[in-house]
Amino acid sequence: RWEQALEWLAARPDIHEVILSGGDPLTLTNRRLEQLLDALAAIPHLRRLRIHSRTPVVIPERLDAGLKALLTRDRWQTVLVLHANHPREISPALVARCRDWRSAGMTLLNQSVLLAGVNDRVDTLADLSDVLFDAGVLPYYLHQLDAVQGAAHFAVPDVIARELHADLRARLPGFLVPRLTREEPGEPAKTVLAG
Ligand SMILES: *Cc1c(COP(=O)(O)O)cnc(C)c1O
């Protein structure tokens, strides 16, 4: 069903960015991605390509040379948004690839989900920001959970989440503090709980 989306994008010169996101676009092969990027690159008003993926966090090798060549091939700026939740997820293999991609000119961001018992301590969140920055990645969002079935035990109350965020702001430079947000169905953007 790409055809219809591509036609729509081509007819909308006010659209400057395309996001490949959820599912996980990096579960596609480089060949499939190349077919899509070939079609997108033919649309002159697109300036940014953004990819949201958790795959590199669990399989750093997915950031392979072929993919790097593909994502730096065209005129646009490429932004890769990783989904890491804990500093121990940032392995040496991931750090090496992120640094390499950063020096190839890509912008690297991270979004996390605030998870009770996993990363709901200011030390853990501050470590995560430090470790990400060392790898050339900026923290972007810290999400409150989507209300999905079976995940309630990971929920952190908003009042606690805001406190954690304030502690983080007191501890870190502003550019290492992710925005605390929640995704609300029907809203045009994420709801910011603390910026
Ligand atoms: C929020 C979100 C986006 C959109 O990002 P913005 O920077 O808010 O435009 C895309 N993909 C995922 C998975 C997101 O959570």
mmCIF file of N, CA and C in Angstrom, residues 8 19 24 30-31 44-45 56 59 65-66 94 102 107 117 139 155 171-172 187 195:
data_model
loop_
_atom_site.group_PDB
_atom_site.id
_atom_site.type_symbol
_atom_site.label_atom_id
_atom_site.label_comp_id
_atom_site.label_asym_id
_atom_site.label_seq_id
_atom_site.Cartn_x
_atom_site.Cartn_y
_atom_site.Cartn_z
ATOM 1 N N TRP A 8 0.211 10.647 -2.185
ATOM 2 C CA TRP A 8 -0.268 11.693 -1.266
ATOM 3 C C TRP A 8 0.884 12.636 -0.897
ATOM 4 N N ILE A 19 8.373 10.022 8.465
ATOM 5 C CA ILE A 19 8.791 9.197 9.603
ATOM 6 C C ILE A 19 8.446 7.743 9.309
ATOM 7 N N ASP A 24 8.456 -1.821 13.545
ATOM 8 C CA ASP A 24 9.839 -1.383 13.618
ATOM 9 C C ASP A 24 10.439 -1.448 12.213
ATOM 10 N N ASN A 30 17.537 -4.198 4.011
ATOM 11 C CA ASN A 30 18.026 -2.995 3.332
ATOM 12 C C ASN A 30 17.440 -2.879 1.927
ATOM 13 N N ARG A 31 17.211 -4.022 1.303
ATOM 14 C CA ARG A 31 16.646 -3.992 -0.053
ATOM 15 C C ARG A 31 15.239 -3.406 -0.090
ATOM 16 N N PRO A 44 10.711 15.955 -4.311
ATOM 17 C CA PRO A 44 11.733 16.975 -4.038
ATOM 18 C C PRO A 44 11.521 17.772 -2.749
ATOM 19 N N HIS A 45 10.284 17.887 -2.259
ATOM 20 C CA HIS A 45 10.082 18.745 -1.091
ATOM 21 C C HIS A 45 10.374 18.047 0.237
ATOM 22 N N PRO A 56 18.221 -1.454 16.905
ATOM 23 C CA PRO A 56 19.659 -1.307 17.168
ATOM 24 C C PRO A 56 20.040 -1.494 18.636
ATOM 25 N N ILE A 59 19.982 -5.318 18.689
ATOM 26 C CA ILE A 59 20.881 -5.875 17.651
ATOM 27 C C ILE A 59 21.677 -4.717 17.044
ATOM 28 N N ALA A 65 26.818 -1.401 7.365
ATOM 29 C CA ALA A 65 27.395 -0.472 6.389
ATOM 30 C C ALA A 65 26.421 -0.172 5.256
ATOM 31 N N GLY A 66 25.664 -1.182 4.834
ATOM 32 C CA GLY A 66 24.702 -0.986 3.745
ATOM 33 C C GLY A 66 23.620 0.005 4.132
ATOM 34 N N LEU A 94 26.847 -0.958 20.502
ATOM 35 C CA LEU A 94 25.918 0.091 20.089
ATOM 36 C C LEU A 94 26.617 1.453 20.097
ATOM 37 N N ARG A 102 27.008 9.036 13.825
ATOM 38 C CA ARG A 102 27.011 10.460 14.178
ATOM 39 C C ARG A 102 28.059 11.188 13.328
ATOM 40 N N THR A 107 21.647 12.609 12.659
ATOM 41 C CA THR A 107 21.229 13.080 13.978
ATOM 42 C C THR A 107 20.654 11.887 14.734
ATOM 43 N N GLY A 117 10.248 0.230 38.506
ATOM 44 C CA GLY A 117 11.142 -0.889 38.806
ATOM 45 C C GLY A 117 12.245 -1.074 37.784
ATOM 46 N N PRO A 139 18.999 12.686 24.380
ATOM 47 C CA PRO A 139 17.698 12.259 24.907
ATOM 48 C C PRO A 139 16.610 13.176 24.383
ATOM 49 N N ALA A 155 3.428 1.144 35.433
ATOM 50 C CA ALA A 155 2.980 2.552 35.451
ATOM 51 C C ALA A 155 3.591 3.312 36.629
ATOM 52 N N ARG A 171 19.890 18.220 38.049
ATOM 53 C CA ARG A 171 21.148 17.496 38.015
ATOM 54 C C ARG A 171 21.912 17.642 36.694
ATOM 55 N N LEU A 172 21.179 17.737 35.578
ATOM 56 C CA LEU A 172 21.814 17.649 34.252
ATOM 57 C C LEU A 172 21.715 18.971 33.496
ATOM 58 N N GLU A 187 -4.997 13.459 19.816
ATOM 59 C CA GLU A 187 -4.278 14.740 19.916
ATOM 60 C C GLU A 187 -3.307 14.886 18.752
ATOM 61 N N GLY A 195 8.667 19.947 30.512
ATOM 62 C CA GLY A 195 9.514 20.153 29.330
ATOM 63 C C GLY A 195 10.985 20.267 29.661
#
